[in-house]
Short mmCIF file of C-alpha atoms in Angstrom, two decimals:
data_model
loop_
_atom_site.label_atom_id
_atom_site.label_comp_id
_atom_site.label_asym_id
_atom_site.label_seq_id
_atom_site.Cartn_x
_atom_site.Cartn_y
_atom_site.Cartn_z
CA MET E 1 -33.17 -89.29 -7.46
CA PHE E 2 -32.34 -92.86 -8.40
CA GLU E 3 -29.44 -95.22 -7.74
CA LYS E 4 -27.41 -97.65 -9.81
CA GLU E 5 -24.96 -100.17 -8.42
CA ILE E 6 -21.68 -100.91 -10.10
CA LYS E 7 -19.43 -103.86 -9.35
CA SER E 8 -15.90 -102.70 -9.92
CA LYS E 9 -13.28 -105.07 -11.23
CA TYR E 10 -10.60 -102.54 -10.26
CA LEU E 11 -11.67 -102.11 -6.63
CA ASN E 12 -13.22 -105.55 -6.08
CA GLU E 13 -16.30 -104.06 -4.44
CA THR E 14 -19.79 -102.88 -5.31
CA LEU E 15 -20.42 -99.15 -5.18
CA SER E 16 -23.61 -97.11 -5.51
CA LEU E 17 -24.08 -94.15 -7.84
CA LYS E 18 -26.81 -91.68 -6.83
CA PHE E 19 -28.28 -89.71 -9.75
CA TYR E 20 -30.23 -86.47 -9.42
CA GLN E 21 -31.56 -84.79 -12.53
CA PRO E 22 -33.90 -81.89 -13.35
CA LYS E 23 -37.56 -82.58 -14.03
CA GLU E 24 -37.16 -81.52 -17.64
CA LEU E 25 -34.19 -81.41 -20.00
CA GLU E 26 -34.04 -78.66 -22.60
CA SER E 27 -33.10 -80.00 -26.04
CA ILE E 28 -31.53 -76.69 -27.06
CA TYR E 29 -28.75 -77.09 -24.48
CA GLU E 30 -26.11 -79.79 -24.11
CA THR E 31 -26.23 -82.07 -21.07
CA ASN E 32 -23.95 -81.31 -18.13
CA VAL E 33 -22.84 -84.30 -16.07
CA CYS E 34 -21.35 -83.49 -12.66
CA ILE E 35 -19.68 -86.43 -10.90
CA MET E 36 -19.22 -85.80 -7.19
CA GLN E 37 -16.89 -87.71 -4.91
CA ASP E 38 -18.06 -87.40 -1.28
CA GLY E 39 -21.45 -87.79 -2.95
CA ASN E 40 -23.58 -88.21 0.18
CA ASP E 41 -21.92 -85.16 1.72
CA TYR E 42 -22.80 -83.05 -1.31
CA TYR E 43 -26.40 -84.26 -1.17
CA ASN E 44 -26.87 -84.07 2.61
CA LEU E 45 -24.55 -81.27 3.75
CA GLY E 46 -24.14 -79.34 0.51
CA ARG E 47 -27.87 -79.66 -0.30
CA VAL E 48 -26.98 -79.90 -3.96
CA ALA E 49 -30.35 -81.43 -4.96
CA THR E 50 -32.33 -78.52 -3.52
CA LEU E 51 -29.87 -76.10 -5.04
CA SER E 52 -30.18 -77.83 -8.40
CA ASP E 53 -33.97 -77.44 -8.33
CA SER E 54 -33.70 -73.74 -7.56
CA LEU E 55 -31.05 -73.00 -10.19
CA HIS E 56 -32.87 -74.98 -12.88
CA GLU E 57 -36.17 -73.27 -12.14
CA ASP E 58 -34.77 -69.81 -12.83
CA PHE E 59 -32.55 -71.07 -15.69
CA SER E 60 -29.35 -70.09 -13.90
CA ILE E 61 -28.10 -73.53 -14.93
CA THR E 62 -29.45 -75.92 -17.54
CA ASN E 63 -29.55 -79.69 -18.14
CA THR E 64 -27.26 -80.54 -15.22
CA ILE E 65 -27.32 -84.10 -13.88
CA PHE E 66 -25.51 -84.77 -10.60
CA VAL E 67 -24.03 -88.18 -9.81
CA GLY E 68 -22.71 -88.86 -6.31
CA ILE E 69 -20.26 -91.58 -5.27
CA HIS E 70 -19.54 -92.04 -1.58
CA TYR E 71 -16.89 -93.68 0.58
CA ILE E 72 -17.15 -96.32 3.31
CA ASP E 73 -15.30 -94.38 6.05
CA ARG E 74 -12.51 -91.83 6.36
CA PHE E 75 -9.81 -94.50 6.00
CA ASP E 76 -11.39 -95.89 2.82
CA ARG E 77 -11.71 -92.32 1.54
CA ARG E 78 -8.02 -91.64 2.16
CA GLU E 79 -6.86 -94.78 0.37
CA LYS E 80 -8.97 -93.95 -2.71
CA TYR E 81 -8.73 -90.17 -2.96
CA HIS E 82 -5.26 -89.31 -1.69
CA PRO E 83 -2.45 -89.35 -4.31
CA ASP E 84 -0.46 -91.66 -2.01
CA GLY E 85 -3.42 -93.92 -1.20
CA LYS E 86 -3.09 -97.65 -1.87
CA GLU E 87 -6.24 -97.70 -4.02
CA HIS E 88 -5.78 -94.31 -5.66
CA ASP E 89 -4.70 -95.56 -9.09
CA ASP E 90 -7.39 -98.25 -9.12
CA TYR E 91 -10.03 -95.70 -8.13
CA LYS E 92 -9.06 -93.46 -11.04
CA LYS E 93 -9.40 -96.42 -13.41
CA PHE E 94 -12.76 -97.26 -11.85
CA LEU E 95 -14.07 -93.75 -12.41
CA VAL E 96 -12.85 -93.38 -15.99
CA ASN E 97 -13.42 -96.91 -17.27
CA GLU E 98 -16.48 -98.03 -15.29
CA VAL E 99 -18.36 -95.04 -13.90
CA VAL E 100 -18.36 -92.88 -17.03
CA PRO E 101 -19.64 -95.67 -19.33
CA LEU E 102 -22.39 -96.58 -16.84
CA ILE E 103 -23.50 -92.96 -16.57
CA SER E 104 -23.46 -92.63 -20.36
CA GLU E 105 -25.89 -95.55 -20.61
CA GLN E 106 -28.36 -93.72 -18.33
CA LEU E 107 -28.26 -90.35 -20.09
CA PRO E 108 -31.06 -89.28 -22.42
CA ILE E 109 -29.89 -88.89 -25.99
CA ASN E 110 -28.92 -85.30 -26.70
CA PRO E 111 -27.76 -84.38 -30.23
CA LEU E 112 -25.64 -81.61 -28.72
CA GLY E 113 -23.76 -84.11 -26.56
CA GLU E 114 -22.48 -83.83 -23.00
CA LYS E 115 -19.95 -81.89 -20.98
CA TRP E 116 -18.36 -83.71 -18.06
CA THR E 117 -17.40 -82.17 -14.72
CA LEU E 118 -15.66 -83.57 -11.64
CA MET E 119 -16.48 -81.90 -8.32
CA GLY E 120 -15.09 -82.45 -4.85
CA ASP E 121 -14.19 -80.94 -1.50
CA SER E 122 -10.85 -81.38 0.26
CA LEU E 123 -9.32 -84.73 -0.82
CA ALA E 124 -12.22 -85.24 -3.23
CA GLY E 125 -11.26 -81.96 -4.88
CA THR E 126 -7.69 -83.17 -5.17
CA LEU E 127 -8.93 -86.32 -6.88
CA ALA E 128 -11.15 -84.32 -9.23
CA PHE E 129 -8.21 -82.19 -10.36
CA LEU E 130 -5.82 -85.11 -10.86
CA ILE E 131 -8.28 -87.22 -12.87
CA ALA E 132 -9.33 -84.31 -15.07
CA ALA E 133 -5.71 -83.29 -15.67
CA GLU E 134 -4.87 -86.83 -16.77
CA ASN E 135 -8.01 -87.23 -18.92
CA GLN E 136 -8.54 -83.88 -20.62
CA ASP E 137 -10.04 -85.59 -23.65
CA LEU E 138 -12.92 -86.72 -21.40
CA PHE E 139 -13.45 -84.10 -18.68
CA ASP E 140 -14.27 -80.48 -19.45
CA ASN E 141 -14.54 -78.91 -16.00
CA VAL E 142 -13.27 -79.20 -12.43
CA ILE E 143 -14.83 -77.80 -9.25
CA MET E 144 -12.43 -78.15 -6.32
CA GLN E 145 -13.26 -76.68 -2.94
CA SER E 146 -10.34 -76.50 -0.51
CA PRO E 147 -8.35 -79.30 -2.17
CA LEU E 148 -5.38 -80.89 -0.47
CA VAL E 149 -2.33 -79.78 -2.46
CA ASN E 150 0.92 -81.72 -2.17
CA GLU E 151 3.99 -82.20 -4.37
CA THR E 152 2.11 -84.57 -6.69
CA VAL E 153 -0.60 -81.98 -7.34
CA ILE E 154 1.97 -79.22 -7.95
CA GLN E 155 3.89 -81.47 -10.36
CA ILE E 156 0.75 -82.33 -12.35
CA ALA E 157 -0.24 -78.65 -12.46
CA ASN E 158 3.18 -77.66 -13.78
CA GLN E 159 2.92 -80.30 -16.49
CA LEU E 160 -0.55 -79.23 -17.65
CA ASP E 161 -0.62 -78.53 -21.37
CA ASP E 162 -2.37 -75.43 -22.63
CA ASN E 163 -6.04 -76.27 -22.98
CA PRO E 164 -8.47 -73.36 -23.40
CA ASP E 165 -11.34 -75.87 -23.29
CA LEU E 166 -10.54 -76.88 -19.70
CA GLU E 167 -12.36 -74.85 -17.02
CA ILE E 168 -11.40 -74.96 -13.34
CA TYR E 169 -13.20 -73.48 -10.33
CA HIS E 170 -10.95 -73.34 -7.26
CA THR E 171 -11.61 -72.02 -3.74
CA ILE E 172 -9.68 -71.96 -0.49
CA GLY E 173 -10.60 -70.57 2.95
CA LEU E 174 -7.93 -68.33 4.40
CA LYS E 175 -8.39 -69.83 7.88
CA GLU E 176 -7.57 -73.36 6.68
CA THR E 177 -4.10 -73.23 8.20
CA GLU E 178 -4.43 -76.16 10.64
CA VAL E 179 -6.65 -78.78 9.02
CA GLY E 180 -6.87 -82.17 10.68
CA THR E 181 -6.16 -85.13 8.40
CA THR E 182 -6.56 -88.89 8.76
CA VAL E 183 -2.85 -89.74 8.60
CA ASP E 184 -0.72 -86.59 8.55
CA GLY E 185 -2.05 -84.69 11.55
CA LYS E 186 -2.81 -80.99 11.19
CA ILE E 187 -1.51 -79.36 8.02
CA ASP E 188 -1.66 -75.98 6.30
CA PHE E 189 -3.95 -75.96 3.27
CA VAL E 190 -3.64 -72.24 2.48
CA THR E 191 -0.01 -71.92 1.43
CA PRO E 192 -0.04 -74.91 -0.99
CA ASN E 193 -3.35 -73.76 -2.52
CA LYS E 194 -1.90 -70.32 -3.15
CA ALA E 195 1.08 -71.99 -4.81
CA LEU E 196 -1.29 -74.00 -7.02
CA HIS E 197 -3.14 -70.78 -7.88
CA LYS E 198 0.09 -69.14 -9.07
CA ILE E 199 0.67 -72.03 -11.46
CA LEU E 200 -2.87 -72.36 -12.81
CA LYS E 201 -3.43 -68.63 -13.39
CA ASN E 202 -0.56 -68.67 -15.88
CA LYS E 203 -1.88 -71.65 -17.83
CA ASN E 204 -3.92 -71.24 -21.01
CA LEU E 205 -7.21 -72.44 -19.55
CA THR E 206 -10.35 -70.91 -18.04
CA TYR E 207 -9.62 -70.50 -14.35
CA HIS E 208 -11.77 -69.12 -11.52
CA TYR E 209 -10.11 -68.67 -8.13
CA HIS E 210 -11.67 -67.37 -4.91
CA GLU E 211 -10.24 -66.95 -1.44
CA LEU E 212 -12.83 -67.06 1.35
CA PRO E 213 -11.63 -64.65 4.08
CA ASP E 214 -13.44 -66.43 6.94
CA GLY E 215 -13.41 -69.86 5.33
CA ILE E 216 -12.50 -72.88 7.42
CA HIS E 217 -12.39 -76.53 6.39
CA THR E 218 -16.08 -77.32 6.91
CA TRP E 219 -19.27 -77.81 4.92
CA LYS E 220 -20.65 -74.57 6.36
CA PHE E 221 -18.44 -72.67 3.93
CA TRP E 222 -18.46 -75.14 1.04
CA GLN E 223 -22.26 -75.14 1.01
CA LYS E 224 -22.33 -71.32 0.90
CA ASP E 225 -19.86 -71.40 -1.99
CA LEU E 226 -21.80 -73.96 -4.06
CA PRO E 227 -24.27 -71.57 -5.74
CA ARG E 228 -21.41 -69.53 -7.17
CA ALA E 229 -19.54 -72.67 -8.21
CA LEU E 230 -22.51 -74.15 -10.06
CA ASN E 231 -23.48 -70.83 -11.63
CA THR E 232 -19.91 -70.39 -12.84
CA ILE E 233 -19.54 -73.79 -14.45
CA PHE E 234 -23.08 -74.64 -15.61
CA ASN E 235 -24.66 -71.30 -16.48
#
């Protein structure tokens, strides 16, 4: 693992990007780049580095580089990730116009090129979907675990053009009916996610949807779901 700092002109702050890559990259496969919001949570609670080692060793996934970006606190996270957050639009510009070019500079040259994925849990999953939907020429895949779904997300989903090259992995726990949030109190995540599923399953894209019968809004379930998510997108 190594880190790179980036001073954002859009956010007026310096953020750290944490890279984790396999020991060896196979030249016969393209490079997968997975950008994770809630980056420290994916490393520490999701154990994505250990999982990456295991999946690379048995060739379940290949050439996958993980890049984590973290938040300051839950209020900072809400302002950046939530569609109504004050810094939401600036954060999207930061990721597309500053993060992606910096990552590109660090990648080993691969004649087969790269495929770009955005991954996130809860609000970070919401952000991943919105950015990918608005930048389909750049991002190939989305992994969203228990995303917050509101009217903005539904509207963007309805407006999605047919794109068979876009692949989305989407999960929701069926016990996520009273999820505590920073601003809006406890809200139901299940009903809106099922509504999003109904829209996406009828779009011309590659779509994987799973309902976790005992799933609640915690890393205990997201971590258990990660092997399937990574195998699905990066196999």
